Amino acid sequence: MIDRRALIAGLSAALIAPRSAFAQTIRDAARRNVPVPAKVSRVFPAGPPAAILLYTLAPELLIGWPRANRAEECAYMLPDICTRPEVGRITGRGNTANLETVLALKPDLILDVGSTSATFVSLADRVQEKTSIPYALLDGRFAAIAETYRTLGALLGRREDGEKLARYAEDTLKTILGRIEPIARAERPKVYYARGPRGLSTGLGGSINVETIEMLGRNVAGETQGGLANVSIEQVLVWNPDVIVTIDQEFAATVRKDPSWAAVKAVRDNRIHLSPKMPFGWVDFPPSVNRLIGL
Amino acid sequence: MIPARSALPGFAIAIAVLIAGLVLALTVGRYPVSLGDLIGALVAKLGGPRGDVSPAVESVIWQVRGPRVMAAMLVGAALAVAGTAFQGLFRNPLVSPDILGASSGAALGAVLGIYLSLGVFAIQATAFIGGLIAVGIVYMIGASVRSRDPILVLVLTGVVVGSLFGAGVGLVKYLADPYNQLPAMTFWLLGSLSATGVHDLLPLVGPVAAGTVVLIALRWRMSVMSLPEEEARTLGVATGPLRIAIVAAATLVTSASVAAAGIIGWVGLVVPHLARSLVGPDFARLLPAAAILGGGYLLLIDTLARTLAQVEIPLGILTAVIGTPFFIWLLTSVQKTWS
């Protein structure tokens, strides 16, 4: 079965570019056939997860960032890459990147990392159709990091580098999961993931925000499947978590003094962990490979 | 004039709803607290013998549930009083407290506060100030238009300015960081009392009490305001200053409520009608009755919001889901007491 869209995109691109521009196609994570450019020197990241993934594999290819990095973030990054311009994002509806801008930047490839649901597949197809620029959609799930690196390596013609990082991701996961393997699921600490200045926003079971937490501990809010939700302190008291992981500095600073949290086990045992967020969040967002160090 | 009927049964019903709501709200929740625990905690608080109430239960009652129950009653009463005042002022039963843009202004203030990563109290302050600014702008424009119908000018200006502030909210949401700020903004705009603590009560009590006292003090004159402009003047009521006082007081309580609880619709629209069906259209009785009923109403809804599921259900969603059918029932079955 030939993908008609890919064919049209390939044909129209072939009319503009020299015939040898696309040597072959590759299957991306959404099982779409993406033409592989003969030489990739400029990549447009569709969103933050894609930008971070690319930064770790081939930083010099990054045209710019979805959002300009702040000075304190750049302290941890390659200075000349970190200061590259803001180019916006291509996402479902919060499209801040104008397709004409994308075209004017002349990328050889548009890279999107994240959900491979129908919404994003159709978006990828449409952008590829409109711009004739190959648009690769890779799996953003935490467990798929290695596979995503290999696909990206193949797309960029840097299989070795992709393989190296994929191995690193696999080894890291294996080491950490190996350490907690002997502990039965029921004996692992109950973790409450706190967001927001009051710490009352949390990630429900299966939400992308608690992927890493659920890999290691028991997410107390995991009984309900969903995304982000607000809960009451009473509910946290009922769950009585052993550990609190938070990304909010204000909450981490005030929770120990807050009388309404005093009865929570994690607060009594002083097991409140504030996740670092430089240069990218270590636990939650953006949901990319940056979460590997957070494990 | 409608012959005055006794409002006592109506008030009795309103107070009964409030007390039932209070007992229910304090004893049900995600964390188990029995009626005995509640009484024990009360006795201990009043300096009586320390019973066998565990510290965790005490903390739930005094730090978590108590403040939240207080806040729900205050916000409900405030929205109902503001709604009653505005419905009288605009002589229109379909008016709600956000008619002059207080909610849109507060929403813009809050999302700006979240966007700038301010602290919890600063966000409440920006919301409160935003509400006051929006209504201030509306009133200034409305006052500068020379018109025979100042009320109509106010309503139109309110719609326009509210819409502009709404666009501002959209813009800030668009610029926000989608992983952290945007969900926070969305939750805030749906309305919730889930994070209310003891410290949140003070900034709420002050403005709500001040505005409510002013409105209740003006309750006799308000009935005159529901007459056409010329007739009110011939009765010797200075309509201009009175209008400013009503708008200012109602805006104060609305802004404080929105700042504390986010955007909660339908309370300020439904409760005044319910109060009217209980005690009649005379403002002297209507305002206190609306305050009592509003407090009980939002208290019951907030109790549902925090007990139905493990996660909080946004108040704005519940008030609309419960408020709309209720309003339709009121329209179809209760005598038209506002005509």
JSON list of N, CA, C and O in Angstrom, two decimals, chain B residues 2 5 272-282 334-339:
[
{"chain": "B", "resi": 2, "resn": "ILE", "atom": "N", "xyz": [-48.00, 44.52, 45.62]},
{"chain": "B", "resi": 2, "resn": "ILE", "atom": "CA", "xyz": [-48.49, 43.23, 46.09]},
{"chain": "B", "resi": 2, "resn": "ILE", "atom": "C", "xyz": [-48.71, 43.35, 47.60]},
{"chain": "B", "resi": 2, "resn": "ILE", "atom": "O", "xyz": [-47.87, 43.91, 48.30]},
{"chain": "B", "resi": 5, "resn": "ARG", "atom": "N", "xyz": [-47.04, 39.64, 52.32]},
{"chain": "B", "resi": 5, "resn": "ARG", "atom": "CA", "xyz": [-47.38, 38.40, 53.03]},
{"chain": "B", "resi": 5, "resn": "ARG", "atom": "C", "xyz": [-46.25, 38.12, 54.01]},
{"chain": "B", "resi": 5, "resn": "ARG", "atom": "O", "xyz": [-45.16, 38.66, 53.89]},
{"chain": "B", "resi": 272, "resn": "PRO", "atom": "N", "xyz": [-31.18, 34.57, 43.78]},
{"chain": "B", "resi": 272, "resn": "PRO", "atom": "CA", "xyz": [-32.15, 35.64, 43.97]},
{"chain": "B", "resi": 272, "resn": "PRO", "atom": "C", "xyz": [-33.58, 35.23, 43.60]},
{"chain": "B", "resi": 272, "resn": "PRO", "atom": "O", "xyz": [-34.54, 35.61, 44.29]},
{"chain": "B", "resi": 273, "resn": "HIS", "atom": "N", "xyz": [-33.72, 34.44, 42.55]},
{"chain": "B", "resi": 273, "resn": "HIS", "atom": "CA", "xyz": [-35.06, 33.98, 42.15]},
{"chain": "B", "resi": 273, "resn": "HIS", "atom": "C", "xyz": [-35.66, 33.06, 43.21]},
{"chain": "B", "resi": 273, "resn": "HIS", "atom": "O", "xyz": [-36.84, 33.16, 43.54]},
{"chain": "B", "resi": 274, "resn": "LEU", "atom": "N", "xyz": [-34.82, 32.18, 43.71]},
{"chain": "B", "resi": 274, "resn": "LEU", "atom": "CA", "xyz": [-35.27, 31.26, 44.74]},
{"chain": "B", "resi": 274, "resn": "LEU", "atom": "C", "xyz": [-35.70, 32.05, 45.98]},
{"chain": "B", "resi": 274, "resn": "LEU", "atom": "O", "xyz": [-36.76, 31.79, 46.56]},
{"chain": "B", "resi": 275, "resn": "ALA", "atom": "N", "xyz": [-34.90, 33.05, 46.34]},
{"chain": "B", "resi": 275, "resn": "ALA", "atom": "CA", "xyz": [-35.22, 33.87, 47.51]},
{"chain": "B", "resi": 275, "resn": "ALA", "atom": "C", "xyz": [-36.53, 34.62, 47.28]},
{"chain": "B", "resi": 275, "resn": "ALA", "atom": "O", "xyz": [-37.37, 34.74, 48.18]},
{"chain": "B", "resi": 276, "resn": "ARG", "atom": "N", "xyz": [-36.71, 35.13, 46.05]},
{"chain": "B", "resi": 276, "resn": "ARG", "atom": "CA", "xyz": [-37.94, 35.85, 45.75]},
{"chain": "B", "resi": 276, "resn": "ARG", "atom": "C", "xyz": [-39.15, 34.95, 45.92]},
{"chain": "B", "resi": 276, "resn": "ARG", "atom": "O", "xyz": [-40.19, 35.37, 46.42]},
{"chain": "B", "resi": 277, "resn": "SER", "atom": "N", "xyz": [-39.03, 33.70, 45.49]},
{"chain": "B", "resi": 277, "resn": "SER", "atom": "CA", "xyz": [-40.18, 32.80, 45.61]},
{"chain": "B", "resi": 277, "resn": "SER", "atom": "C", "xyz": [-40.46, 32.46, 47.07]},
{"chain": "B", "resi": 277, "resn": "SER", "atom": "O", "xyz": [-41.56, 32.06, 47.41]},
{"chain": "B", "resi": 278, "resn": "LEU", "atom": "N", "xyz": [-39.46, 32.65, 47.94]},
{"chain": "B", "resi": 278, "resn": "LEU", "atom": "CA", "xyz": [-39.68, 32.35, 49.36]},
{"chain": "B", "resi": 278, "resn": "LEU", "atom": "C", "xyz": [-40.20, 33.56, 50.14]},
{"chain": "B", "resi": 278, "resn": "LEU", "atom": "O", "xyz": [-41.08, 33.43, 50.98]},
{"chain": "B", "resi": 279, "resn": "VAL", "atom": "N", "xyz": [-39.63, 34.77, 49.90]},
{"chain": "B", "resi": 279, "resn": "VAL", "atom": "CA", "xyz": [-39.99, 35.90, 50.75]},
{"chain": "B", "resi": 279, "resn": "VAL", "atom": "C", "xyz": [-40.56, 37.09, 49.98]},
{"chain": "B", "resi": 279, "resn": "VAL", "atom": "O", "xyz": [-40.81, 38.13, 50.56]},
{"chain": "B", "resi": 280, "resn": "GLY", "atom": "N", "xyz": [-40.73, 36.94, 48.66]},
{"chain": "B", "resi": 280, "resn": "GLY", "atom": "CA", "xyz": [-41.32, 38.05, 47.89]},
{"chain": "B", "resi": 280, "resn": "GLY", "atom": "C", "xyz": [-40.26, 39.02, 47.40]},
{"chain": "B", "resi": 280, "resn": "GLY", "atom": "O", "xyz": [-39.08, 38.89, 47.72]},
{"chain": "B", "resi": 281, "resn": "PRO", "atom": "N", "xyz": [-40.70, 40.04, 46.61]},
{"chain": "B", "resi": 281, "resn": "PRO", "atom": "CA", "xyz": [-39.75, 40.88, 45.90]},
{"chain": "B", "resi": 281, "resn": "PRO", "atom": "C", "xyz": [-39.24, 42.09, 46.67]},
{"chain": "B", "resi": 281, "resn": "PRO", "atom": "O", "xyz": [-38.41, 42.83, 46.15]},
{"chain": "B", "resi": 282, "resn": "ASP", "atom": "N", "xyz": [-39.70, 42.31, 47.90]},
{"chain": "B", "resi": 282, "resn": "ASP", "atom": "CA", "xyz": [-39.28, 43.50, 48.63]},
{"chain": "B", "resi": 282, "resn": "ASP", "atom": "C", "xyz": [-37.83, 43.35, 49.10]},
{"chain": "B", "resi": 282, "resn": "ASP", "atom": "O", "xyz": [-37.49, 42.43, 49.83]},
{"chain": "B", "resi": 334, "resn": "VAL", "atom": "N", "xyz": [-42.84, 28.29, 39.46]},
{"chain": "B", "resi": 334, "resn": "VAL", "atom": "CA", "xyz": [-43.07, 29.26, 40.53]},
{"chain": "B", "resi": 334, "resn": "VAL", "atom": "C", "xyz": [-43.70, 30.51, 39.95]},
{"chain": "B", "resi": 334, "resn": "VAL", "atom": "O", "xyz": [-43.40, 30.91, 38.84]},
{"chain": "B", "resi": 335, "resn": "GLN", "atom": "N", "xyz": [-44.60, 31.11, 40.73]},
{"chain": "B", "resi": 335, "resn": "GLN", "atom": "CA", "xyz": [-45.29, 32.31, 40.23]},
{"chain": "B", "resi": 335, "resn": "GLN", "atom": "C", "xyz": [-44.28, 33.41, 39.95]},
{"chain": "B", "resi": 335, "resn": "GLN", "atom": "O", "xyz": [-43.26, 33.54, 40.61]},
{"chain": "B", "resi": 336, "resn": "LYS", "atom": "N", "xyz": [-44.58, 34.23, 38.96]},
{"chain": "B", "resi": 336, "resn": "LYS", "atom": "CA", "xyz": [-43.67, 35.29, 38.55]},
{"chain": "B", "resi": 336, "resn": "LYS", "atom": "C", "xyz": [-43.70, 36.41, 39.59]},
{"chain": "B", "resi": 336, "resn": "LYS", "atom": "O", "xyz": [-44.51, 37.32, 39.51]},
{"chain": "B", "resi": 337, "resn": "THR", "atom": "N", "xyz": [-42.80, 36.34, 40.54]},
{"chain": "B", "resi": 337, "resn": "THR", "atom": "CA", "xyz": [-42.84, 37.33, 41.61]},
{"chain": "B", "resi": 337, "resn": "THR", "atom": "C", "xyz": [-42.04, 38.58, 41.28]},
{"chain": "B", "resi": 337, "resn": "THR", "atom": "O", "xyz": [-41.99, 39.50, 42.06]},
{"chain": "B", "resi": 338, "resn": "TRP", "atom": "N", "xyz": [-41.36, 38.58, 40.13]},
{"chain": "B", "resi": 338, "resn": "TRP", "atom": "CA", "xyz": [-40.54, 39.78, 39.84]},
{"chain": "B", "resi": 338, "resn": "TRP", "atom": "C", "xyz": [-41.24, 40.73, 38.88]},
{"chain": "B", "resi": 338, "resn": "TRP", "atom": "O", "xyz": [-40.77, 41.80, 38.61]},
{"chain": "B", "resi": 339, "resn": "SER", "atom": "N", "xyz": [-42.38, 40.31, 38.31]},
{"chain": "B", "resi": 339, "resn": "SER", "atom": "CA", "xyz": [-43.01, 41.19, 37.34]},
{"chain": "B", "resi": 339, "resn": "SER", "atom": "C", "xyz": [-43.76, 42.31, 38.04]},
{"chain": "B", "resi": 339, "resn": "SER", "atom": "O", "xyz": [-44.13, 42.20, 39.20]}
]
